PDB file of N, CA and C in Angstrom:
ATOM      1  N   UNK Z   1       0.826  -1.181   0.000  1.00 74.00           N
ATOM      2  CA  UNK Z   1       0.000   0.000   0.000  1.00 74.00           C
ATOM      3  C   UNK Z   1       0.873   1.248   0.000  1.00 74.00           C
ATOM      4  N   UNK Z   2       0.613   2.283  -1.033  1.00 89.00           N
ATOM      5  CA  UNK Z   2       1.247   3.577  -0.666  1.00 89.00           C
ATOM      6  C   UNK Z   2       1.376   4.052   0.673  1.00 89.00           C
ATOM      7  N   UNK Z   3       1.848   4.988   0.377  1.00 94.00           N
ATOM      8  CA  UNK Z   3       1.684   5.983   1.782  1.00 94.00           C
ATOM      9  C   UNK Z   3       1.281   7.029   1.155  1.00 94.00           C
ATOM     10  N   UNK Z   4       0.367   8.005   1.963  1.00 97.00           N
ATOM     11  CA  UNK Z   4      -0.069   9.325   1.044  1.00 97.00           C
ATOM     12  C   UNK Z   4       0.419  10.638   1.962  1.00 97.00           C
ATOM     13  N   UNK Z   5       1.309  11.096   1.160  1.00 98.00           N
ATOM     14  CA  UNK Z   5       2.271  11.798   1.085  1.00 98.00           C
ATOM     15  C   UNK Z   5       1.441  13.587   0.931  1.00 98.00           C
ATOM     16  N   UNK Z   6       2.029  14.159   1.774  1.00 98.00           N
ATOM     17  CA  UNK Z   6       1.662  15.253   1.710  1.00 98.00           C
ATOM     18  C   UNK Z   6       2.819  16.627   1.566  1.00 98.00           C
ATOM     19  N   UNK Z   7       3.204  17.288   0.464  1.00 98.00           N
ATOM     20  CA  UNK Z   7       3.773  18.232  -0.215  1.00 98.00           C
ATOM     21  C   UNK Z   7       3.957  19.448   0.614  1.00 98.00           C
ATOM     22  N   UNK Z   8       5.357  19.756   1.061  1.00 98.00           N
ATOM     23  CA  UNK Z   8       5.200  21.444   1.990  1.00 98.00           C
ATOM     24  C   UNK Z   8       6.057  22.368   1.032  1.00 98.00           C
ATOM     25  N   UNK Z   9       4.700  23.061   0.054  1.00 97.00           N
ATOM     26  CA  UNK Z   9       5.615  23.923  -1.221  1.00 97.00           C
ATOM     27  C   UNK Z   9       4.945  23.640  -2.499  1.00 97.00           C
ATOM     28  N   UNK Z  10       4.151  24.578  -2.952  1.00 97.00           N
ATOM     29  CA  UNK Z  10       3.626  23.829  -4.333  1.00 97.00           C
ATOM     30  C   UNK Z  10       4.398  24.878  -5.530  1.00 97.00           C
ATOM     31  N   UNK Z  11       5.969  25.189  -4.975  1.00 95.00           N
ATOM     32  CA  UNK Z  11       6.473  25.665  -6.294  1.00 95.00           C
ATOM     33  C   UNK Z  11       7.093  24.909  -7.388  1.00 95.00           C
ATOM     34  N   UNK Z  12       8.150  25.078  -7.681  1.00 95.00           N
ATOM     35  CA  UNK Z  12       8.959  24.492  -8.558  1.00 95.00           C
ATOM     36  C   UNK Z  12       9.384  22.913  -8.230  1.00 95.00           C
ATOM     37  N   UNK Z  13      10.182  23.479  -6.985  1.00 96.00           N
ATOM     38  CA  UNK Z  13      10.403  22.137  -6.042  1.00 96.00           C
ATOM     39  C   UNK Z  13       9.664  20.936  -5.801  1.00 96.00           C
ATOM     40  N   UNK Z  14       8.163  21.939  -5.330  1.00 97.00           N
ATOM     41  CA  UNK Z  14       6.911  20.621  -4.930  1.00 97.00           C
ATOM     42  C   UNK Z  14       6.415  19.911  -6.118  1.00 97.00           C
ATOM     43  N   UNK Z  15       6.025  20.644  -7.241  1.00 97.00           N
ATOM     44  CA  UNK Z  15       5.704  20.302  -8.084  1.00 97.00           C
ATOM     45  C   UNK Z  15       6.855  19.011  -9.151  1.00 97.00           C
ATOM     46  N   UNK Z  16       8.240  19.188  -8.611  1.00 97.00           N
ATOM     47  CA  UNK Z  16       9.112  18.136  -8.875  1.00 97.00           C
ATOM     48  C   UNK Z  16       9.109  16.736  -8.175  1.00 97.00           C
ATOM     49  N   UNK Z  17       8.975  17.054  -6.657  1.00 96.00           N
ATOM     50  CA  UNK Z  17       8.428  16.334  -5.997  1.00 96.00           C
ATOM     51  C   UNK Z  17       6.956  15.118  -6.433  1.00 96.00           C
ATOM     52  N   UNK Z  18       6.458  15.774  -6.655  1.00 96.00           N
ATOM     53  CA  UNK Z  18       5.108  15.441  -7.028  1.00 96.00           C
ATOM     54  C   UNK Z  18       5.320  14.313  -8.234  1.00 96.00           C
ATOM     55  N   UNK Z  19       6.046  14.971  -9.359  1.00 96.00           N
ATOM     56  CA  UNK Z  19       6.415  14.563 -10.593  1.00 96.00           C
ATOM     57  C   UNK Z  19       6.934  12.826  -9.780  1.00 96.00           C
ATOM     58  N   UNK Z  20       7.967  13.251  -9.463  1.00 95.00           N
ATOM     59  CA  UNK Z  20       9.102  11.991  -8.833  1.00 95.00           C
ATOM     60  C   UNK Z  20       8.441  10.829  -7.724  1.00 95.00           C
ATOM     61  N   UNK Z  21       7.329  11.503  -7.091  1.00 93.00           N
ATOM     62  CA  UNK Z  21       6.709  10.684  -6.546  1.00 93.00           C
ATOM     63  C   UNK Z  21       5.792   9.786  -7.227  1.00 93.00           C
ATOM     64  N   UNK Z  22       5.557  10.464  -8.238  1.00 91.00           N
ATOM     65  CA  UNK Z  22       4.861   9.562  -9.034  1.00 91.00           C
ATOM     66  C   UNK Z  22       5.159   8.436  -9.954  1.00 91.00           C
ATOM     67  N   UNK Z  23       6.491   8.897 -10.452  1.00 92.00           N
ATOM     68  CA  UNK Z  23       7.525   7.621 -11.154  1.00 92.00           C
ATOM     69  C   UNK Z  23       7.677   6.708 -10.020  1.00 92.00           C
ATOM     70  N   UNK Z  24       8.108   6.832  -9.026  1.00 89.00           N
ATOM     71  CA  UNK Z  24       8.658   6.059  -7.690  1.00 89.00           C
ATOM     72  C   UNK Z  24       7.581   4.782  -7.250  1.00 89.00           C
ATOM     73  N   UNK Z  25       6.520   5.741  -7.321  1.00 88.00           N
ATOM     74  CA  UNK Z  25       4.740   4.568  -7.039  1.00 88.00           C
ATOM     75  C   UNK Z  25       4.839   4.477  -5.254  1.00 88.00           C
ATOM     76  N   UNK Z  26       5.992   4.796  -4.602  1.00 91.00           N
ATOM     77  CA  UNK Z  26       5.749   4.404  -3.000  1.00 91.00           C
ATOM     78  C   UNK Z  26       4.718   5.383  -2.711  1.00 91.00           C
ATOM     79  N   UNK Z  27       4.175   6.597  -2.908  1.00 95.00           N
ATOM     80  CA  UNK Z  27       3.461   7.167  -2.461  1.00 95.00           C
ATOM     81  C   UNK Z  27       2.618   8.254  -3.398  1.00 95.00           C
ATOM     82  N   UNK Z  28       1.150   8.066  -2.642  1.00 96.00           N
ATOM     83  CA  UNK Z  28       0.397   9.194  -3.147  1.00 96.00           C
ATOM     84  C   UNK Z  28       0.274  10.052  -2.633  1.00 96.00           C
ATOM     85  N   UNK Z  29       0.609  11.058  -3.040  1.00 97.00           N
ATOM     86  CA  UNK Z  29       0.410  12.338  -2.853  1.00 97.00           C
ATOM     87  C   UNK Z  29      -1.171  12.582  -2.343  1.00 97.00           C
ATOM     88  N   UNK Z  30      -1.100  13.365  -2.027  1.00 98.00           N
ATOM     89  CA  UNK Z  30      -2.946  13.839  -1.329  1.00 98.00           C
ATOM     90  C   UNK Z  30      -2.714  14.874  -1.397  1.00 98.00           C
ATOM     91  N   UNK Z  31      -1.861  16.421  -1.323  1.00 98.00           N
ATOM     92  CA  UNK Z  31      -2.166  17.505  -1.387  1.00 98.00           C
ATOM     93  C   UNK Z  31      -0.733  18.313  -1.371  1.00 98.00           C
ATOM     94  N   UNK Z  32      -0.937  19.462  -1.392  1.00 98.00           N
ATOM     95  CA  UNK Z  32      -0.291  20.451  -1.227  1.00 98.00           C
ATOM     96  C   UNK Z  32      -0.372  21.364   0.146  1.00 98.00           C
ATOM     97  N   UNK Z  33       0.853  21.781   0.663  1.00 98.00           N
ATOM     98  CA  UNK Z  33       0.828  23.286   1.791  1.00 98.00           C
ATOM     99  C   UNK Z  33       1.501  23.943   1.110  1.00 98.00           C
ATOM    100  N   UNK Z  34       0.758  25.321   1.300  1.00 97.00           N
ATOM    101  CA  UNK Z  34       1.534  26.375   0.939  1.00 97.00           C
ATOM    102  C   UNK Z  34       1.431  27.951   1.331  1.00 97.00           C
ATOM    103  N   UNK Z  35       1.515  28.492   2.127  1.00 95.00           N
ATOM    104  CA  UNK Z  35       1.032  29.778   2.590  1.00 95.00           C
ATOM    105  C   UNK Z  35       0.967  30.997   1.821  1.00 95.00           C
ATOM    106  N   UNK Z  36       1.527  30.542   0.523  1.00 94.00           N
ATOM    107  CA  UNK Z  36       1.350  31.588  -0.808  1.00 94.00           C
ATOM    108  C   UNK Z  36       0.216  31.383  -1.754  1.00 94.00           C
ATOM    109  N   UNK Z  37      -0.363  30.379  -1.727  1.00 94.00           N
ATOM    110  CA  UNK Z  37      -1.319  29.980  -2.267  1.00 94.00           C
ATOM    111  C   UNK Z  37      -2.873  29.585  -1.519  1.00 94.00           C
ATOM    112  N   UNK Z  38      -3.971  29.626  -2.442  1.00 93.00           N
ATOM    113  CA  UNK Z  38      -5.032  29.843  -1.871  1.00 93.00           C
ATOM    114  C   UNK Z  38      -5.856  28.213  -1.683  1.00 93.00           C
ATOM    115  N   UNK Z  39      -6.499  27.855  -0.731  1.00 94.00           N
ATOM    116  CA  UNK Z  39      -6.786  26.666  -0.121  1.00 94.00           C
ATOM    117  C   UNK Z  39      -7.609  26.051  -1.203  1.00 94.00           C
ATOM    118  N   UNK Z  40      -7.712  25.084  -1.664  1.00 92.00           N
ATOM    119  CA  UNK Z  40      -8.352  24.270  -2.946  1.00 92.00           C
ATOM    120  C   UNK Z  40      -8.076  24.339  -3.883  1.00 92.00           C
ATOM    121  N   UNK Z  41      -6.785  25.526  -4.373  1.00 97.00           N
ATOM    122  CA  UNK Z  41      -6.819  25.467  -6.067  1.00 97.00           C
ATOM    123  C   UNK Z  41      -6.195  24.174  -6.108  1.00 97.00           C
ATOM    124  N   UNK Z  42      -6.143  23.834  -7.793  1.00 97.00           N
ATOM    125  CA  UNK Z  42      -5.636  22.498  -7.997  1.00 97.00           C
ATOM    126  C   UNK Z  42      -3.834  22.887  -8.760  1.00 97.00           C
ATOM    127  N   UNK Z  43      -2.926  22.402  -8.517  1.00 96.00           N
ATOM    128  CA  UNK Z  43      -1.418  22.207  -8.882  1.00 96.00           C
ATOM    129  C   UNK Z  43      -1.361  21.018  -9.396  1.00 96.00           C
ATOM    130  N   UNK Z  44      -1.175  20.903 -10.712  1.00 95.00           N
ATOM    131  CA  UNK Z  44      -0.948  19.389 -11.359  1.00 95.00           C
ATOM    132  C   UNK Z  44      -2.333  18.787 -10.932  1.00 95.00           C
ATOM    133  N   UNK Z  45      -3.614  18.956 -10.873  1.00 96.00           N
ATOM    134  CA  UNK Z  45      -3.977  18.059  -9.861  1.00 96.00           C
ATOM    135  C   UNK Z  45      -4.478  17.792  -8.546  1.00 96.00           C
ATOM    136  N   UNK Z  46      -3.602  18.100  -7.880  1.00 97.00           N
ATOM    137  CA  UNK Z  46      -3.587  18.117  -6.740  1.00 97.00           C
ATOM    138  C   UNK Z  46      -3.505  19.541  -5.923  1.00 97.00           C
ATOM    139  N   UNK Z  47      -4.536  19.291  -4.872  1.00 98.00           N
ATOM    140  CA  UNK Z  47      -4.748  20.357  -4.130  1.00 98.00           C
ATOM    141  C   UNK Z  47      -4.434  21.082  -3.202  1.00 98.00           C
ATOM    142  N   UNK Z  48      -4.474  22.324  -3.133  1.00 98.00           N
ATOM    143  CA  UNK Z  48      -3.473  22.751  -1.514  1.00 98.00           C
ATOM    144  C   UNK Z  48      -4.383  22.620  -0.784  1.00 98.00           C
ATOM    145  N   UNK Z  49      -4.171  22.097   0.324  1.00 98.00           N
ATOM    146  CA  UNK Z  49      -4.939  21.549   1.525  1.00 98.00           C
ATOM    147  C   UNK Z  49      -5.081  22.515   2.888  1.00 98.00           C
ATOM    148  N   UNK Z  50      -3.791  23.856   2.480  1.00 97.00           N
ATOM    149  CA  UNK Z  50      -4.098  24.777   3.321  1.00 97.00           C
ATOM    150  C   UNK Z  50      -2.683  25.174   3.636  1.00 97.00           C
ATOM    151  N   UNK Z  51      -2.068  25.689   4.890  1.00 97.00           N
ATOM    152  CA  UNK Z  51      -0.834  26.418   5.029  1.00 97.00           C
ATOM    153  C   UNK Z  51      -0.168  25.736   6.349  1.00 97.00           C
ATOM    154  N   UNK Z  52       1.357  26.432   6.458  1.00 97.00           N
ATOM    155  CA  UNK Z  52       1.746  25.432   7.399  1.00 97.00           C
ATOM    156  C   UNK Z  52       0.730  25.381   8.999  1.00 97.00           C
ATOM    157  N   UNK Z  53      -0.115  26.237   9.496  1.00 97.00           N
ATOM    158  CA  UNK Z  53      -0.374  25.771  10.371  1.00 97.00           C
ATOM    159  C   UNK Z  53      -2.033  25.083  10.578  1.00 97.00           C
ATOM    160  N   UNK Z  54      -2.308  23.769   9.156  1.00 98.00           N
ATOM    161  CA  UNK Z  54      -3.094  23.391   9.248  1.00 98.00           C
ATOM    162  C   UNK Z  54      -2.410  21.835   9.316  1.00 98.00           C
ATOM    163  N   UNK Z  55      -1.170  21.700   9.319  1.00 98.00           N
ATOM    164  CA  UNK Z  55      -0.742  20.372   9.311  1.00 98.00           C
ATOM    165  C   UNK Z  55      -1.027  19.591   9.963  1.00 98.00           C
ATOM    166  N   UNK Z  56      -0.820  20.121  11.524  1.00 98.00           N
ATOM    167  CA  UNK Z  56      -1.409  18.892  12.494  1.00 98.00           C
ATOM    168  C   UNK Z  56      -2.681  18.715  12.434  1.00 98.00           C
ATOM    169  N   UNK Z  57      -3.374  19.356  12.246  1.00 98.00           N
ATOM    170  CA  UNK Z  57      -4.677  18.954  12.260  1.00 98.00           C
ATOM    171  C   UNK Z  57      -5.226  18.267  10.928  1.00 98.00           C
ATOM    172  N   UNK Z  58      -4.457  18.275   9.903  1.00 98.00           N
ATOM    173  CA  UNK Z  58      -4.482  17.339   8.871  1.00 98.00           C
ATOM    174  C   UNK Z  58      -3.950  15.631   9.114  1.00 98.00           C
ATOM    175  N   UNK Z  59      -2.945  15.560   9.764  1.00 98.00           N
ATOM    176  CA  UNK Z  59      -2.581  14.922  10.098  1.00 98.00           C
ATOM    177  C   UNK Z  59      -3.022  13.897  10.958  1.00 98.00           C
ATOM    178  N   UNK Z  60      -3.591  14.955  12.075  1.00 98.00           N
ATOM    179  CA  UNK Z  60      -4.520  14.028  12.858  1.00 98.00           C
ATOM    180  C   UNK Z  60      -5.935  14.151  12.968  1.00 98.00           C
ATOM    181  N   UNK Z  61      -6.517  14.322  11.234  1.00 98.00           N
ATOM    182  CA  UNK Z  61      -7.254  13.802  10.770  1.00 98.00           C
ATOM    183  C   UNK Z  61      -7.264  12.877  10.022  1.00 98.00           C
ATOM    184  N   UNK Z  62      -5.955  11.943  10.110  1.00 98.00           N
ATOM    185  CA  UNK Z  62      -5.661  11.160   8.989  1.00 98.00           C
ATOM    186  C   UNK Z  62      -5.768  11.139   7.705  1.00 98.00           C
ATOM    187  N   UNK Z  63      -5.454  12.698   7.118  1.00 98.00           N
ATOM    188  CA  UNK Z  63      -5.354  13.089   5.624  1.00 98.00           C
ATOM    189  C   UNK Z  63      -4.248  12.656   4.724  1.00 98.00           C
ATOM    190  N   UNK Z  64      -2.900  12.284   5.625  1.00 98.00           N
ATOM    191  CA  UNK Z  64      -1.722  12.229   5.295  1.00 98.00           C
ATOM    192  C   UNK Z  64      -0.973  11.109   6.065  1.00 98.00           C
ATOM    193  N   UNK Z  65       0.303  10.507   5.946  1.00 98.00           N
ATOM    194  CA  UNK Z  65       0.648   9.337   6.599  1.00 98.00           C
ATOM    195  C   UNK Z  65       2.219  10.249   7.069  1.00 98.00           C
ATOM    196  N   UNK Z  66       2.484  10.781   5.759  1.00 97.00           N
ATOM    197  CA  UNK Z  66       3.970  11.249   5.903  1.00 97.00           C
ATOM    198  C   UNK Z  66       4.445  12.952   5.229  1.00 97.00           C
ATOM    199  N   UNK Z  67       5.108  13.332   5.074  1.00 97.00           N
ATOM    200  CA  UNK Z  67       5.327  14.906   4.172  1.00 97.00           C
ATOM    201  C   UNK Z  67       6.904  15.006   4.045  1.00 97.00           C
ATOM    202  N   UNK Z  68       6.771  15.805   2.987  1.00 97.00           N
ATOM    203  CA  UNK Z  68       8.205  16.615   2.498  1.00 97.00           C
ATOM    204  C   UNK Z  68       8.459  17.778   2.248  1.00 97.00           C
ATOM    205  N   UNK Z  69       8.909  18.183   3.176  1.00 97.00           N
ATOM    206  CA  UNK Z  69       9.558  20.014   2.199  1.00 97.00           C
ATOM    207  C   UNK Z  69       9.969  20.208   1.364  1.00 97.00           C
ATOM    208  N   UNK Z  70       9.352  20.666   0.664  1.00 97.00           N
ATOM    209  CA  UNK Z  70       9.895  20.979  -0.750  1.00 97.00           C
ATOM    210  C   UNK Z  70       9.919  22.439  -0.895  1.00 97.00           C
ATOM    211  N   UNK Z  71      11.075  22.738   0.039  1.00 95.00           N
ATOM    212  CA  UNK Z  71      11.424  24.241  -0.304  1.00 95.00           C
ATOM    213  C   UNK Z  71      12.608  24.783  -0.802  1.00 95.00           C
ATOM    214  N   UNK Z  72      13.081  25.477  -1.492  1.00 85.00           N
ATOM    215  CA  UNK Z  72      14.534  25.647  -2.264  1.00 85.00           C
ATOM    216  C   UNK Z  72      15.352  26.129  -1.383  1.00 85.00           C
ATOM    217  N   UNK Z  73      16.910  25.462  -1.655  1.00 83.00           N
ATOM    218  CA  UNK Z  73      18.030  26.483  -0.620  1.00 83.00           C
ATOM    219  C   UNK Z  73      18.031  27.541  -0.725  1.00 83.00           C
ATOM    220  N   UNK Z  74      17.039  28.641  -1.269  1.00 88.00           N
ATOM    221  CA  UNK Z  74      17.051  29.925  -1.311  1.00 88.00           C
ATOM    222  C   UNK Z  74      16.586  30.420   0.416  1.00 88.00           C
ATOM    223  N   UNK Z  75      15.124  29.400   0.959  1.00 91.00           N
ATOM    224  CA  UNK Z  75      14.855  29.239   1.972  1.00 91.00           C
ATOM    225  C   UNK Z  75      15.272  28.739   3.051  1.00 91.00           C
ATOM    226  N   UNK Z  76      16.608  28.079   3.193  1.00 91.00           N
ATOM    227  CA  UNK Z  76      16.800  27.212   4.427  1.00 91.00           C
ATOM    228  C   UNK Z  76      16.473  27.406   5.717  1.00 91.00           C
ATOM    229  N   UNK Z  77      16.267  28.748   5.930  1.00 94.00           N
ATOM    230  CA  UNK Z  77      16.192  29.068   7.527  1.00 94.00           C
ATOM    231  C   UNK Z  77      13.985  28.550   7.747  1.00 94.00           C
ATOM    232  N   UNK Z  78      13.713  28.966   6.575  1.00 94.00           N
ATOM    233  CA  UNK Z  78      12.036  28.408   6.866  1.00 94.00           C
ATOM    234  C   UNK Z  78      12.492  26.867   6.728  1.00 94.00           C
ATOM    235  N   UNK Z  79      13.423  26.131   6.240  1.00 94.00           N
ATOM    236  CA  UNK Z  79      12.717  24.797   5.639  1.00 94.00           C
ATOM    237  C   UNK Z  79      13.418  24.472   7.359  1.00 94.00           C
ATOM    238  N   UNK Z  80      14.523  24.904   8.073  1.00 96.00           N
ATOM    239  CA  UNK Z  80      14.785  24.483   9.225  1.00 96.00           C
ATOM    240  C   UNK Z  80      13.676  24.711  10.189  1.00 96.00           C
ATOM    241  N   UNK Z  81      13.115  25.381   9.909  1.00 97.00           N
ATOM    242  CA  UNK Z  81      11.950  26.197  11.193  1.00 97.00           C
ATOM    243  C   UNK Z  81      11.140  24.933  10.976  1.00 97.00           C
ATOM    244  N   UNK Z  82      10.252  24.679   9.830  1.00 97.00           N
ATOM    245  CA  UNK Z  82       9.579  23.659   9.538  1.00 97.00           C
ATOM    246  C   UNK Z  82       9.806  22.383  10.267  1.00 97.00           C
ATOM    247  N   UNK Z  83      11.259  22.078   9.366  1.00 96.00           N
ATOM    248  CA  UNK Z  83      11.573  21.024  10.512  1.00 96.00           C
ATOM    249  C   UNK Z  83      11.683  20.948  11.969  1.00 96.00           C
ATOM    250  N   UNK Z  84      11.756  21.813  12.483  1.00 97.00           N
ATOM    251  CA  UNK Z  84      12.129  21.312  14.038  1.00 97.00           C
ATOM    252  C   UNK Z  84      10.802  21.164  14.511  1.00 97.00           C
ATOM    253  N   UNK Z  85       9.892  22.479  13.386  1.00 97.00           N
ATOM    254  CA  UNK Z  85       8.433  22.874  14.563  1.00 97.00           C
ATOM    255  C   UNK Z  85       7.846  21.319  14.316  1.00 97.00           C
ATOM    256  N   UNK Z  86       8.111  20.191  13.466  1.00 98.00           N
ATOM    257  CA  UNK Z  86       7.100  19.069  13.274  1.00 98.00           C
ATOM    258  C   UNK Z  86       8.019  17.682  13.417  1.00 98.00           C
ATOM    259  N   UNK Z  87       9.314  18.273  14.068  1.00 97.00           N
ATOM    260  CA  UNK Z  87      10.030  16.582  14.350  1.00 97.00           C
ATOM    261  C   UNK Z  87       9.750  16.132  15.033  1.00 97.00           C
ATOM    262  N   UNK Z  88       9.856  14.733  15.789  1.00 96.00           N
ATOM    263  CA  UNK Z  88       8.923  13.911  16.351  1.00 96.00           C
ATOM    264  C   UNK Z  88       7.621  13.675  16.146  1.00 96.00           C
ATOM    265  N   UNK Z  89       7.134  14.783  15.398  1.00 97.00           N
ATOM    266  CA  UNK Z  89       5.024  14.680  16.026  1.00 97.00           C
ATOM    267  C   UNK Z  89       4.901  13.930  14.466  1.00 97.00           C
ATOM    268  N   UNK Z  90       5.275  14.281  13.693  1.00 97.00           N
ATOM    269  CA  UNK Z  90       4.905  13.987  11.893  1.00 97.00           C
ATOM    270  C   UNK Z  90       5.979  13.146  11.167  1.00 97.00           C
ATOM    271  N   UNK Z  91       5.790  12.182  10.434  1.00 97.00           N
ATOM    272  CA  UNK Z  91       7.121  11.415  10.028  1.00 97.00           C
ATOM    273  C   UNK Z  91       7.253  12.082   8.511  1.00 97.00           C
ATOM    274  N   UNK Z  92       8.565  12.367   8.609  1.00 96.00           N
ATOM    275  CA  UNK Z  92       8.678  13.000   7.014  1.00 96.00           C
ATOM    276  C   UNK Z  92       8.898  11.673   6.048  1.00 96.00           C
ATOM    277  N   UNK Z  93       8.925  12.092   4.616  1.00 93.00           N
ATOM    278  CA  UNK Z  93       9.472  11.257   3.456  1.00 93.00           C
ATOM    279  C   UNK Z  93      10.569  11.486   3.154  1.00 93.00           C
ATOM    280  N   UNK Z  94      11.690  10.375   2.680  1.00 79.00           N
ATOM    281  CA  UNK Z  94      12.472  10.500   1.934  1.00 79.00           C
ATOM    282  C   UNK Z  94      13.122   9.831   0.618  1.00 79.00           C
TER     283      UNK Z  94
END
């Protein structure tokens, strides 16, 4: 069974992500986060599900199993923030 995978970034990055997850087959995607973008449009497809601080509660609504940042080294200091604010509680992908 997949795992359904949930996207943090529906730019360039996520949308590569997305691509690669899909050759791979371990996981489906279920959505997009993105705090630049507006809640339901569709990206490839797939939908933003809302911004970073709807995760946990996505999560533990069982929307998602696992996630990835998909944010560019232009960002590192957000993609670190990200990470720490959801290590332990959320299992990422890799």
């Amino acid at each position: 069974m997949r795992q359904r995978l949930l996207i943090i970034g529906s730019g360039e990055f996520g949308q590569q992500a997305l691509h690669y997850s899909q050759i791979d087959g371990r996981y489906a995607v279920v959505g997009f986060i993105d705090d630049y973008r507006e809640k339901h449009i569709l990206i490839n497809g797939i939908p933003v599900l809302g911004n970073i601080d709807d995760i946990i509660a996505l999560y533990d609504a069982g929307r998602f199993d696992s996630m990835f940042i998909a944010i560019g080294y232009k960002h590192l200091r957000v993609k670190q923030a990200i990470f720490e604010r959801f290590y332990g509680k959320i299992p990422f992908a890799n």
